[in-house]
Short mmCIF file of C-alpha atoms and ligand atoms in Angstrom, two decimals:
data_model
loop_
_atom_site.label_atom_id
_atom_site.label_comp_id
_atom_site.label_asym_id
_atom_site.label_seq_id
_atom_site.Cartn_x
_atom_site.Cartn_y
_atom_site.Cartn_z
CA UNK A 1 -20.80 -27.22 2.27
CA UNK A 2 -19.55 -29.30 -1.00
CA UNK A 3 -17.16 -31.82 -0.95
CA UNK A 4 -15.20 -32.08 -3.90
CA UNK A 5 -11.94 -33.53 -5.42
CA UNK A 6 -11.94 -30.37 -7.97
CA UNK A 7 -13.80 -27.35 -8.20
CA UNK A 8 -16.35 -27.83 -10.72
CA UNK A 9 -16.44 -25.86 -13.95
CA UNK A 10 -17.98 -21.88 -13.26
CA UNK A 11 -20.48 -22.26 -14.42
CA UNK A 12 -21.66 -25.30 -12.68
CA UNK A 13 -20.63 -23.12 -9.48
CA UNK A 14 -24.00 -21.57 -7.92
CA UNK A 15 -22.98 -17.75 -6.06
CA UNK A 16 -22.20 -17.97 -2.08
CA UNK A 17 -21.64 -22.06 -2.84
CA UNK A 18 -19.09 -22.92 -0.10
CA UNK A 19 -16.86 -25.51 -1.49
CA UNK A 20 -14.20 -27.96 0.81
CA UNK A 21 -11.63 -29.46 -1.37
CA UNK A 22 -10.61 -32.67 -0.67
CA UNK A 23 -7.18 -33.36 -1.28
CA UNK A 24 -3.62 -33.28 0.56
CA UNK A 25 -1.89 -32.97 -2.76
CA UNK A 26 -0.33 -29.18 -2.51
CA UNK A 27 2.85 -29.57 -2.26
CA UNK A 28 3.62 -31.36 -6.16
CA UNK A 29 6.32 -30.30 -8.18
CA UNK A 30 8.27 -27.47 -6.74
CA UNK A 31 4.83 -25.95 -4.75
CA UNK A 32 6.53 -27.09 -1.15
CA UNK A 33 9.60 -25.03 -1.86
CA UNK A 34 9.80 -22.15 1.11
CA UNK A 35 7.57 -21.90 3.39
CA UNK A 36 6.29 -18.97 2.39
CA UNK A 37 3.30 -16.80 4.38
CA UNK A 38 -0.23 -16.90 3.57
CA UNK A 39 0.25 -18.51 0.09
CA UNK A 40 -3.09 -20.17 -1.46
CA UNK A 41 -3.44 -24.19 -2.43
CA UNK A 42 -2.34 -24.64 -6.26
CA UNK A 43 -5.89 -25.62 -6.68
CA UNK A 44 -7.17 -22.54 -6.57
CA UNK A 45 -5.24 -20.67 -9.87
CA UNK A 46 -5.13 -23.90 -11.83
CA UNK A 47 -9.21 -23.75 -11.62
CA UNK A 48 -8.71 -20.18 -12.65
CA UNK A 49 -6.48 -21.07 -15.64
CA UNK A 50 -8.74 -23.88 -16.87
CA UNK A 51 -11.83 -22.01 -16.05
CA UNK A 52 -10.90 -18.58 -18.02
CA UNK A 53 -7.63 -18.83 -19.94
CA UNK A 54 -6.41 -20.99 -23.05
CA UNK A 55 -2.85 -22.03 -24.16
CA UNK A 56 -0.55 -19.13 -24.72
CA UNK A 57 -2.75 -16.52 -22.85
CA UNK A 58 -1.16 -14.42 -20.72
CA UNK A 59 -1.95 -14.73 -16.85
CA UNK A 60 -0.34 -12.19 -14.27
CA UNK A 61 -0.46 -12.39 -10.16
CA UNK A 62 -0.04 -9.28 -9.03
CA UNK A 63 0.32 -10.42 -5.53
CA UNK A 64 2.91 -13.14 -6.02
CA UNK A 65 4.08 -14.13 -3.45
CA UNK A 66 5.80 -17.81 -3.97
CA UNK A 67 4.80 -17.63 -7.09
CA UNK A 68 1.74 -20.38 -6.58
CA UNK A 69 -0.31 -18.90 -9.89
CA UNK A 70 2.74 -18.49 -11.97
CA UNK A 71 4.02 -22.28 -11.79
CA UNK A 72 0.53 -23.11 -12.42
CA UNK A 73 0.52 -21.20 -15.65
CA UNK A 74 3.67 -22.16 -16.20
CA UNK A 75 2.98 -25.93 -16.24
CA UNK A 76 -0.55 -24.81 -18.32
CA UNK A 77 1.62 -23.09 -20.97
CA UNK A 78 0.56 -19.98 -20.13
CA UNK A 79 3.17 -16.95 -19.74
CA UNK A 80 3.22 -15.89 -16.19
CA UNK A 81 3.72 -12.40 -15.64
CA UNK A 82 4.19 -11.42 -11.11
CA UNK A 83 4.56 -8.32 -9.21
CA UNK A 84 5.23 -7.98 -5.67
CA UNK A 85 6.98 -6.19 -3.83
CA UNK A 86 8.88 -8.56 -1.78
CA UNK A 87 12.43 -9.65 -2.92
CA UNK A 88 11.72 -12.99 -2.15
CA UNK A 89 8.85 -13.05 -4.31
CA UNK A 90 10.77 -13.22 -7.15
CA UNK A 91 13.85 -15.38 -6.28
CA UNK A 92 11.14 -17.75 -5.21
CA UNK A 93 8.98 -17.63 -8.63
CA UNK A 94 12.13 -17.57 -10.66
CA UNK A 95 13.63 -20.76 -8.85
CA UNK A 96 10.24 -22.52 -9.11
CA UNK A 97 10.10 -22.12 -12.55
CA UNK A 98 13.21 -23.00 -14.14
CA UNK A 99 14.38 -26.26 -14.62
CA UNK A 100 17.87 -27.66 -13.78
CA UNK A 101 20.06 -30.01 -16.41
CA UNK A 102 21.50 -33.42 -15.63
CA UNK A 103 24.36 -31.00 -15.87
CA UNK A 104 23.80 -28.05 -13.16
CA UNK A 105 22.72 -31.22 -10.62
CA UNK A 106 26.08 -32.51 -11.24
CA UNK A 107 27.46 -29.27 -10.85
CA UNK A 108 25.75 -28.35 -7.94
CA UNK A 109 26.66 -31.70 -5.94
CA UNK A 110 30.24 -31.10 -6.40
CA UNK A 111 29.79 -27.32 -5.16
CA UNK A 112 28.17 -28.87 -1.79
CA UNK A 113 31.49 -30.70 -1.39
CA UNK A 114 33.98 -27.92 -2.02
CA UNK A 115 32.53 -25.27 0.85
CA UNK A 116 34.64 -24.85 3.94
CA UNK A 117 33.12 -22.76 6.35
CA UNK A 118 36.54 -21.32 7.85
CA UNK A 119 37.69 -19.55 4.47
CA UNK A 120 34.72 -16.90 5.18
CA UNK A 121 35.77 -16.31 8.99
CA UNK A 122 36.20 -12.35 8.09
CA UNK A 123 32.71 -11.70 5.99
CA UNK A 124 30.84 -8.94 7.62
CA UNK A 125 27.62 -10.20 9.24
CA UNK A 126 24.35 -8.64 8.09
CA UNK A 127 22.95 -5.70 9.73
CA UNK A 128 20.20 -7.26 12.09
CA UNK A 129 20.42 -6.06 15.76
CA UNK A 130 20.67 -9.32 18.13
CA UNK A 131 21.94 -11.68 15.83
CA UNK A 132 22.73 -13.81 18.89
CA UNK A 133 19.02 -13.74 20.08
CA UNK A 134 18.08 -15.71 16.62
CA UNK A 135 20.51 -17.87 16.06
CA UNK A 136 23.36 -19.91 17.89
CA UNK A 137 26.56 -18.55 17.43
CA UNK A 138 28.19 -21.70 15.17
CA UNK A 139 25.10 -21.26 13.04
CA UNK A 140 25.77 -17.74 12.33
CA UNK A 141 29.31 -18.46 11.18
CA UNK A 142 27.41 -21.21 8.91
CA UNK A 143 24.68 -19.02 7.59
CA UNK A 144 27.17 -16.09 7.18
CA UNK A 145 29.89 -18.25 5.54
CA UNK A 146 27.08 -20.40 3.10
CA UNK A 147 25.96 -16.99 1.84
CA UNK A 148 28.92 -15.34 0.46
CA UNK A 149 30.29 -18.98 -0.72
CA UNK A 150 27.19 -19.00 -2.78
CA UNK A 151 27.08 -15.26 -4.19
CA UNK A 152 30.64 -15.23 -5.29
CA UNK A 153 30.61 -19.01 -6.99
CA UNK A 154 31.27 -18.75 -10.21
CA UNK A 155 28.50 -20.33 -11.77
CA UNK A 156 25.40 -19.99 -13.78
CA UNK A 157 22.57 -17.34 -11.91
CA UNK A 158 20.39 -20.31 -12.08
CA UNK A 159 22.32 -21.78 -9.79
CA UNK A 160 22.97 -19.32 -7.93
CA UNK A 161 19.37 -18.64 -7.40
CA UNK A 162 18.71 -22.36 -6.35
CA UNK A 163 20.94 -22.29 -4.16
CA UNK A 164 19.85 -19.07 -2.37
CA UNK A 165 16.25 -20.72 -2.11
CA UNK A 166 17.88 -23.51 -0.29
CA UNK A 167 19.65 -21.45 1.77
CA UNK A 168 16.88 -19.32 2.83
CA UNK A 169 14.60 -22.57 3.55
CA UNK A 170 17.40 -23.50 6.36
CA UNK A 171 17.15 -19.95 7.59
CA UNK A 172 14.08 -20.57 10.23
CA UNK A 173 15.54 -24.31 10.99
CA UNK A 174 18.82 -23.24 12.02
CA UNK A 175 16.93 -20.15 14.48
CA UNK A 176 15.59 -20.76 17.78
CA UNK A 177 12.41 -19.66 16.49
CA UNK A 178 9.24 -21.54 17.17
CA UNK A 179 8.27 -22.88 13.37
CA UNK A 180 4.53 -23.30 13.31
CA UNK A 181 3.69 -19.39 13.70
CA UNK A 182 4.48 -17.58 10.61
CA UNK A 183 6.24 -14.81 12.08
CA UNK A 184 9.08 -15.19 13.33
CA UNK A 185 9.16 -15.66 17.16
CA UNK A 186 11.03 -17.44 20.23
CA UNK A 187 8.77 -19.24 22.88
CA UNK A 188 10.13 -19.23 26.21
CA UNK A 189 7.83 -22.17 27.05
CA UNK A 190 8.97 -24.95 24.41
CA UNK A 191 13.01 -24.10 23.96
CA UNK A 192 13.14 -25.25 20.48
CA UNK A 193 16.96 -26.75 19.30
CA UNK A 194 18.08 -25.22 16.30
CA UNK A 195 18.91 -28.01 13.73
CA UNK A 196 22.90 -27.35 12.05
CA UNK A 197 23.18 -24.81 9.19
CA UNK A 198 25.16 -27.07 6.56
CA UNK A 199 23.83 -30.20 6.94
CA UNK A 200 20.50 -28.88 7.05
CA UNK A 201 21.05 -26.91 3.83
CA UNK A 202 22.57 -29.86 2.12
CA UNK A 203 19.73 -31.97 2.81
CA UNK A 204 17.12 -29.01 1.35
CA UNK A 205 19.20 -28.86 -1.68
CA UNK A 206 19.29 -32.85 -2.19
CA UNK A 207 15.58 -32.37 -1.02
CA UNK A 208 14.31 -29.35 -3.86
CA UNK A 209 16.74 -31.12 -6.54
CA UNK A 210 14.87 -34.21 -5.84
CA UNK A 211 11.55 -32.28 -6.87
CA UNK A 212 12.84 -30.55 -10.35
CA UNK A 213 14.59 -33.27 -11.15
CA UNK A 214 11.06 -34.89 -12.58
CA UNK A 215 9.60 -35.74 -16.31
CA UNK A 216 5.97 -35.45 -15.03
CA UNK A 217 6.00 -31.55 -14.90
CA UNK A 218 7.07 -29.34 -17.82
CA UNK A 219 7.49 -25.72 -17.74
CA UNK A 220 6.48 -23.85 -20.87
CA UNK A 221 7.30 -20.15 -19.40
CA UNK A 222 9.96 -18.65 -16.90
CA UNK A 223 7.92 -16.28 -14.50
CA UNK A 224 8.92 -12.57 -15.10
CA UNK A 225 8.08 -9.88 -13.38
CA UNK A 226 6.98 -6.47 -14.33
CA UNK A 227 6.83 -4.36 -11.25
CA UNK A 228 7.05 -4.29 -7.55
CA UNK A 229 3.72 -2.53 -6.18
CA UNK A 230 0.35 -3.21 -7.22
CA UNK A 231 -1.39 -0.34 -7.03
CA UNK A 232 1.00 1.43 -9.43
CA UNK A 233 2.94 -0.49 -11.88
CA UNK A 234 3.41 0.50 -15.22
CA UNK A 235 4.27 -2.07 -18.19
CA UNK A 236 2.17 -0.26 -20.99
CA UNK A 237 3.89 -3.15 -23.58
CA UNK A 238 1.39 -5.57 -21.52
CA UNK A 239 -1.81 -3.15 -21.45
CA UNK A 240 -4.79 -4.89 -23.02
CA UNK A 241 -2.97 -8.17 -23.03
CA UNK A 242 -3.51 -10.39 -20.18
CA UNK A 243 -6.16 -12.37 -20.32
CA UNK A 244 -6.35 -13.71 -16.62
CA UNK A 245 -5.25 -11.79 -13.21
CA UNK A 246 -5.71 -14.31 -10.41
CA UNK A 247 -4.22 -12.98 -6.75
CA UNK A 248 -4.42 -12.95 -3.11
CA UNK A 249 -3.72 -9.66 -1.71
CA UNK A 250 -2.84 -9.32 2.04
CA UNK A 251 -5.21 -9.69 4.72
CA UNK A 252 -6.04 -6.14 6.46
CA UNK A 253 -4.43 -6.42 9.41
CA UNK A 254 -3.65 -10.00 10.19
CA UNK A 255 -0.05 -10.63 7.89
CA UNK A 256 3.01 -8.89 7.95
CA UNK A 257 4.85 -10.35 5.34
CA UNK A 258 8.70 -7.75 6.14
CA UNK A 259 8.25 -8.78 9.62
CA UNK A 260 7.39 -12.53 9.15
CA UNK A 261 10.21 -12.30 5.94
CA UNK A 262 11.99 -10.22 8.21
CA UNK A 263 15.15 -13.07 8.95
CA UNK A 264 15.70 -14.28 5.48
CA UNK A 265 15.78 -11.04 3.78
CA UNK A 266 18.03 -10.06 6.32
CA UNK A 267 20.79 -13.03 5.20
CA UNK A 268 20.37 -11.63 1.58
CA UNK A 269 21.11 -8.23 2.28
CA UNK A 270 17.57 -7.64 0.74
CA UNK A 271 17.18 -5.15 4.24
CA UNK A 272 18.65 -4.33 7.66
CA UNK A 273 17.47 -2.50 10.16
CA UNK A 274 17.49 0.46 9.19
CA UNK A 275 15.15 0.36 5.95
CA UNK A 276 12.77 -1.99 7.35
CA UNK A 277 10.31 0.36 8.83
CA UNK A 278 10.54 2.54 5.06
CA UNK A 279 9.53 -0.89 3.59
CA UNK A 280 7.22 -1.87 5.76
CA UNK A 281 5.11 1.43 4.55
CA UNK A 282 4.64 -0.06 1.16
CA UNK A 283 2.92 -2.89 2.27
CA UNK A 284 -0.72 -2.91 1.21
CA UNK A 285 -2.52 -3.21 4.77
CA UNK A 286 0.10 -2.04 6.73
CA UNK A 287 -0.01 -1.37 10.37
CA UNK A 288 2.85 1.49 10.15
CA UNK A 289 0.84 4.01 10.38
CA UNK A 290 2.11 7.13 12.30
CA UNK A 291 -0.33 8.84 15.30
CA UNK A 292 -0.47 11.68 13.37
CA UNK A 293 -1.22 10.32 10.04
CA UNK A 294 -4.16 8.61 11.70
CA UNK A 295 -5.92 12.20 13.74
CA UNK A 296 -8.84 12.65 11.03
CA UNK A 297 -10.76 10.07 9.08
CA UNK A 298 -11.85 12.26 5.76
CA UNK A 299 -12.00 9.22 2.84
CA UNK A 300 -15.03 8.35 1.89
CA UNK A 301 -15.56 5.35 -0.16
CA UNK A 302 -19.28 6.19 -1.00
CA UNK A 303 -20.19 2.37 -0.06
CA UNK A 304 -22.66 3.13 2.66
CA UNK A 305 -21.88 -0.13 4.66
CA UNK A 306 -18.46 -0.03 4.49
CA UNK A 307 -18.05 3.77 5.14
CA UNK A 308 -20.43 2.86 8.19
CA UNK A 309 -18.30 0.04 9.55
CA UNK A 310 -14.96 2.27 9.29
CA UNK A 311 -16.83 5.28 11.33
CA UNK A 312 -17.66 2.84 13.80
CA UNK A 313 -14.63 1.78 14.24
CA UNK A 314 -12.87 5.01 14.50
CA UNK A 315 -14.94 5.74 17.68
CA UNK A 316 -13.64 2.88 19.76
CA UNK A 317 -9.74 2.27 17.69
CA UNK A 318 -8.81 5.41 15.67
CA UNK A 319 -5.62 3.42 14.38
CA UNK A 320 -7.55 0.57 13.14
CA UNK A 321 -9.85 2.83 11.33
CA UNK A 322 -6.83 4.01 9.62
CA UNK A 323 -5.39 0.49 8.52
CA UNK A 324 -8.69 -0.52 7.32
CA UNK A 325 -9.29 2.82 5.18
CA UNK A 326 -5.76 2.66 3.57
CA UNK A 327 -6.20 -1.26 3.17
CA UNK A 328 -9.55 -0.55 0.87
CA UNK A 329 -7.94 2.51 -0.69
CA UNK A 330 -5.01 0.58 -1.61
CA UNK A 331 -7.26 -2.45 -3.16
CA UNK A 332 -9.07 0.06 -5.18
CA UNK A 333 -6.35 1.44 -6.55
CA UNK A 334 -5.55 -2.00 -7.40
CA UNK A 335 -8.67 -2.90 -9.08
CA UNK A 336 -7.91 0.55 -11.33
CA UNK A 337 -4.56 -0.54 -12.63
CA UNK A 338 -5.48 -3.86 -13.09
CA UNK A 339 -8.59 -3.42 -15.62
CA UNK A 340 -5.28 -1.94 -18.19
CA UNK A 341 -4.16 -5.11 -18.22
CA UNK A 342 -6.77 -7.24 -18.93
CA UNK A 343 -7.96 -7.79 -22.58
CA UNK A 344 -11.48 -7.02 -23.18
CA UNK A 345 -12.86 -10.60 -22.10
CA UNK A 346 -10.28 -10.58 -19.11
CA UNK A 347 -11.15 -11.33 -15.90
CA UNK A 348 -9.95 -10.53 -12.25
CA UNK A 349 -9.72 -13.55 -10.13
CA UNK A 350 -9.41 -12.42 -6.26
CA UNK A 351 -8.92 -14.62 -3.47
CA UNK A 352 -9.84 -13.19 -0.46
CA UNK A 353 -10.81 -13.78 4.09
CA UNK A 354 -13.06 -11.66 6.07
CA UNK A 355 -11.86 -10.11 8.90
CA UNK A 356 -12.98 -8.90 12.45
CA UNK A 357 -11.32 -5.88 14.01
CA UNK A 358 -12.31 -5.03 17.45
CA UNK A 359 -15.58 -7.11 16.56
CA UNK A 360 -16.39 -5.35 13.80
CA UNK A 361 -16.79 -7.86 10.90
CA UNK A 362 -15.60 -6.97 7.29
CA UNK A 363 -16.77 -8.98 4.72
CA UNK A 364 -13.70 -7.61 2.66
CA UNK A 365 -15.39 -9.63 -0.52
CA UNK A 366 -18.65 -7.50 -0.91
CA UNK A 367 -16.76 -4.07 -0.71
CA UNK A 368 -13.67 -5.18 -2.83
CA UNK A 369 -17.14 -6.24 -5.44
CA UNK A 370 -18.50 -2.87 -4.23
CA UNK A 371 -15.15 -0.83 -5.42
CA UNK A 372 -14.73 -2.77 -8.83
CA UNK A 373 -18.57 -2.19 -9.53
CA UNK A 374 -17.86 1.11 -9.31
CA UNK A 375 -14.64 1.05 -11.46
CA UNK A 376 -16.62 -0.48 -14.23
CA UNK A 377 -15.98 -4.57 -13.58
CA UNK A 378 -19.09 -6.88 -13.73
CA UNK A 379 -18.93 -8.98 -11.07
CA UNK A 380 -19.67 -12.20 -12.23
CA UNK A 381 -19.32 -15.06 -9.28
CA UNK A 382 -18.68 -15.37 -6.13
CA UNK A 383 -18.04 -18.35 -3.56
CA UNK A 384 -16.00 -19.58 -0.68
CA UNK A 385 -13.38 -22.73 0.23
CA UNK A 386 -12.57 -24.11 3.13
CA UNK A 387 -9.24 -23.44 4.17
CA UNK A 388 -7.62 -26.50 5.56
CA UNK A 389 -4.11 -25.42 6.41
CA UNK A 390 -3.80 -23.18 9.28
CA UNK A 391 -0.17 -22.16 9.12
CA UNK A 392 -0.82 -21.12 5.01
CA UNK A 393 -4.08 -19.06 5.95
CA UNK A 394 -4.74 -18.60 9.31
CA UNK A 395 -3.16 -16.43 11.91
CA UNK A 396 -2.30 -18.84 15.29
CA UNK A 397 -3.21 -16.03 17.30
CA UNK A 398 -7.02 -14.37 16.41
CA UNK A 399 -5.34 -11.12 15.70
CA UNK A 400 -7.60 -9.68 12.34
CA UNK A 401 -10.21 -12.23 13.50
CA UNK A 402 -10.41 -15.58 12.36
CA UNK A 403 -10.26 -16.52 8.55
CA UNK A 404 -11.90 -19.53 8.00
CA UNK A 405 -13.37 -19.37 4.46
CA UNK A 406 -11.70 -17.89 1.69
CA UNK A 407 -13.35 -15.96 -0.95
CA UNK A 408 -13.13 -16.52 -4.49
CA UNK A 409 -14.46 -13.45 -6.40
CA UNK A 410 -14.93 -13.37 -10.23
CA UNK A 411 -14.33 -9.71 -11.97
CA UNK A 412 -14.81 -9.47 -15.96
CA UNK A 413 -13.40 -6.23 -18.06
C1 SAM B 1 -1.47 -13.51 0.38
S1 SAM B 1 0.15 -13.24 -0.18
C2 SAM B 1 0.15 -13.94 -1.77
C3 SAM B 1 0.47 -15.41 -1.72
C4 SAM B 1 0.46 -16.07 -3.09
N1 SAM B 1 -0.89 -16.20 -3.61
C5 SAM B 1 1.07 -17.46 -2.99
O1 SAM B 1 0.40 -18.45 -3.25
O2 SAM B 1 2.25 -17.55 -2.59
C6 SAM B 1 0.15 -11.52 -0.49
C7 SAM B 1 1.42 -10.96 -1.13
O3 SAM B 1 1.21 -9.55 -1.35
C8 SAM B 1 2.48 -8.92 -1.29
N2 SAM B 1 2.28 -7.47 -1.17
C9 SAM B 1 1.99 -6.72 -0.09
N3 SAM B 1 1.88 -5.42 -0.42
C10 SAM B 1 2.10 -5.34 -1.76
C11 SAM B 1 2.11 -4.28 -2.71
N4 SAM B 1 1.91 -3.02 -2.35
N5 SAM B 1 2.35 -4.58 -4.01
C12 SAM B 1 2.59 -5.88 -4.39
N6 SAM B 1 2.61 -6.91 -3.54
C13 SAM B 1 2.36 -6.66 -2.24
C14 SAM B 1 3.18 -9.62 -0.11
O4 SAM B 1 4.58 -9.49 -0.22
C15 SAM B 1 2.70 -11.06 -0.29
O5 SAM B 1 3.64 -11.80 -1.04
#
């Protein structure tokens, strides 16, 4: 293994290097807003903007997330173009990359002080069944009450929007559930106290203005999105255009984003419980997967090893097999719509874990290679980093094996 500060230039990087980077700084700027799932150090695109990209290109992360490539292309002076199909995604991205005046802090300061819980007494509460299981009853008046005070202010959508970032960043706080395991979940073992709603959102706000408030970052570009799913959005204006697609899809089978999202898009009337299962389906690795969807295995991905591996696995977990077939299905479909958008020196940057189902290793790298060989893409590097933070990259629990290295694999048009 390397230690480094900074990942060196490409093409100092040898293939299968395995690279630790040394530093704790990952949170600058507005990075440590949300604590969003699975999301990748800023490191990581910022060597991909230096290392392929120049001022003005266009860079798109089709896997968004909380929107850790677009603020870095942001701050590069890049335009950063996301897709995901999370809500959140793009209130997150959006937030993170605009910039408040001396004015809207002003403004927003003086909203804190106007908001009095007891004029929202009557708001209907959001569709979730045991609401009471979550959350402490005077906390649910809070959360209830801070969310329609905030939608119907009459102020700027910028605002608006920061404010709604705060507000979901008090969202786990305020719960009973346990914080360090990204989905959301109440230990019987360690009772956790739920902090207060408001004064836990005012100190977030004072917190994330704090942050943006800041000379020593600029943002060139407001992150805009072009579609939801990424195996199948269409923006034809940016065909041939981007110059640099760096993303971290989901891992197959280890992250559920709608469940782990599951209590903040609930607050923003994003879903309830009755369209949560319908989302769920879109979901590239998704475990919702119906018995009989799962009765035959016929897809063939003509990638011996990996075709192998998925037959094996259908003999001892039929289910499994299932999620790991649609997961490479889904990527390859991907990999297809992606090569539109790159320009004809564009490259694909994918940051990707191996996984073990039912001891069954897949070395999700060398097929996703594999499928984008086969769609055309020269691959052109490929290494590993260590990961460092558990709760961003590693389930708590072993479920989808443990992900200790990610992958960073280099795909040119
Ligand atoms: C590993 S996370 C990306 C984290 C991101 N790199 C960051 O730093 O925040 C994977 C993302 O893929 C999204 N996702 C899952 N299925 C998707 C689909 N079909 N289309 C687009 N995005 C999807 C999830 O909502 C999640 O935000």
């Amino acid at each position: 293994m390397i230690s480094v500060e900074k990942l060196p230039n490409i093409d100092n990087i040898e293939n299968n290097e395995i690279y630790e980077i040394l530093t704790n700084n990952v949170g600058y700027f507005t990075h440590s807003f949300f604590k969003y799932p699975a999301k990748f150090i800023p490191q990581i695109p910022a060597w991909a903007i230096d290392n392929f990209t120049n001022t003005d290109d266009i860079v798109l992360d089709c896997f968004a997330g909380s929107g850790t490539t677009l603020i870095e292309a942001s701050l590069k002076s890049r335009e950063c173009l996301g897709v995901d199909f999370d809500e959140i995604s793009r209130l997150l991205s959006r937030v993170k990359s605009t910039k408040l005046s001396k004015k809207d802090i002003k403004l927003i300061k003086t909203i804190l002080l106007k908001f009095d819980k007891e004029k929202y007494i009557d708001k209907p509460l959001p569709k979730l069944k045991n609401l009471n299981h979550w959350f402490p009853e005077k906390n649910i008046k809070s959360l209830n009450a801070l969310y329609f005070y905030i939608i119907e202010l009459k102020a700027s959508k910028k605002i608006i929007d920061f404010l709604l970032v705060c507000y979901i960043s008090s969202i786990r706080k305020s719960s009973y559930s346990d914080e360090q395991s990204p989905k959301p979940y109440i230990s019987t073992k360690h009772k956790k106290e739920p902090k207060e709603t408001v004064q836990l959102f005012n100190t977030i706000v004072e917190k994330y203005i704090e942050k943006l408030d800041t000379d020593d970052f600029n943002l060139h570009f407001k992150a805009k999105f072009i579609g939801n799913d990424a195996r199948n959005f269409k923006a034809k204006k940016y065909y041939n255009k981007v110059k640099l697609v760096c993303a971290s899809p989901p891992y197959i089978n280890a992250f559920d984003y709608v469940r782990i999202l599951r209590l903040e898009n609930v607050w923003l009337r994003n879903l309830d419980d009755n369209n949560i299962i319908e989302h769920k389906k879109n979901q590239i690795g998704t475990e919702q997967i119906y018995a009989n969807e799962y009765n035959e295995l016929t897809h063939k991905f003509g990638i011996a090893e990996l075709d192998n591996k998925i037959d094996e696995l259908y003999k001892i977990d039929k289910k499994r097999a299932h999620i790991v077939c649609k997961y490479f299905v889904d990527m390859e479909e991907n990999i297809i719509n992606i090569r539109k958008y790159l320009k004809e020196d564009g490259s694909y940057v994918l940051v990707v874990g191996d996984c073990e189902i039912r001891k069954i290793v897949f070395p999700v790298y060398k097929y996703l290679i594999e499928l984008a060989e086969k769609n055309k893409y020269k691959n052109s590097k490929v290494f590993s980093y260590l990961i460092r933070n558990p709760y961003l990259r590693i389930p708590r629990k072993k479920r989808g094996g443990l992900i200790k290295y990610d992958r960073i694999i280099v795909l040119n048009k």
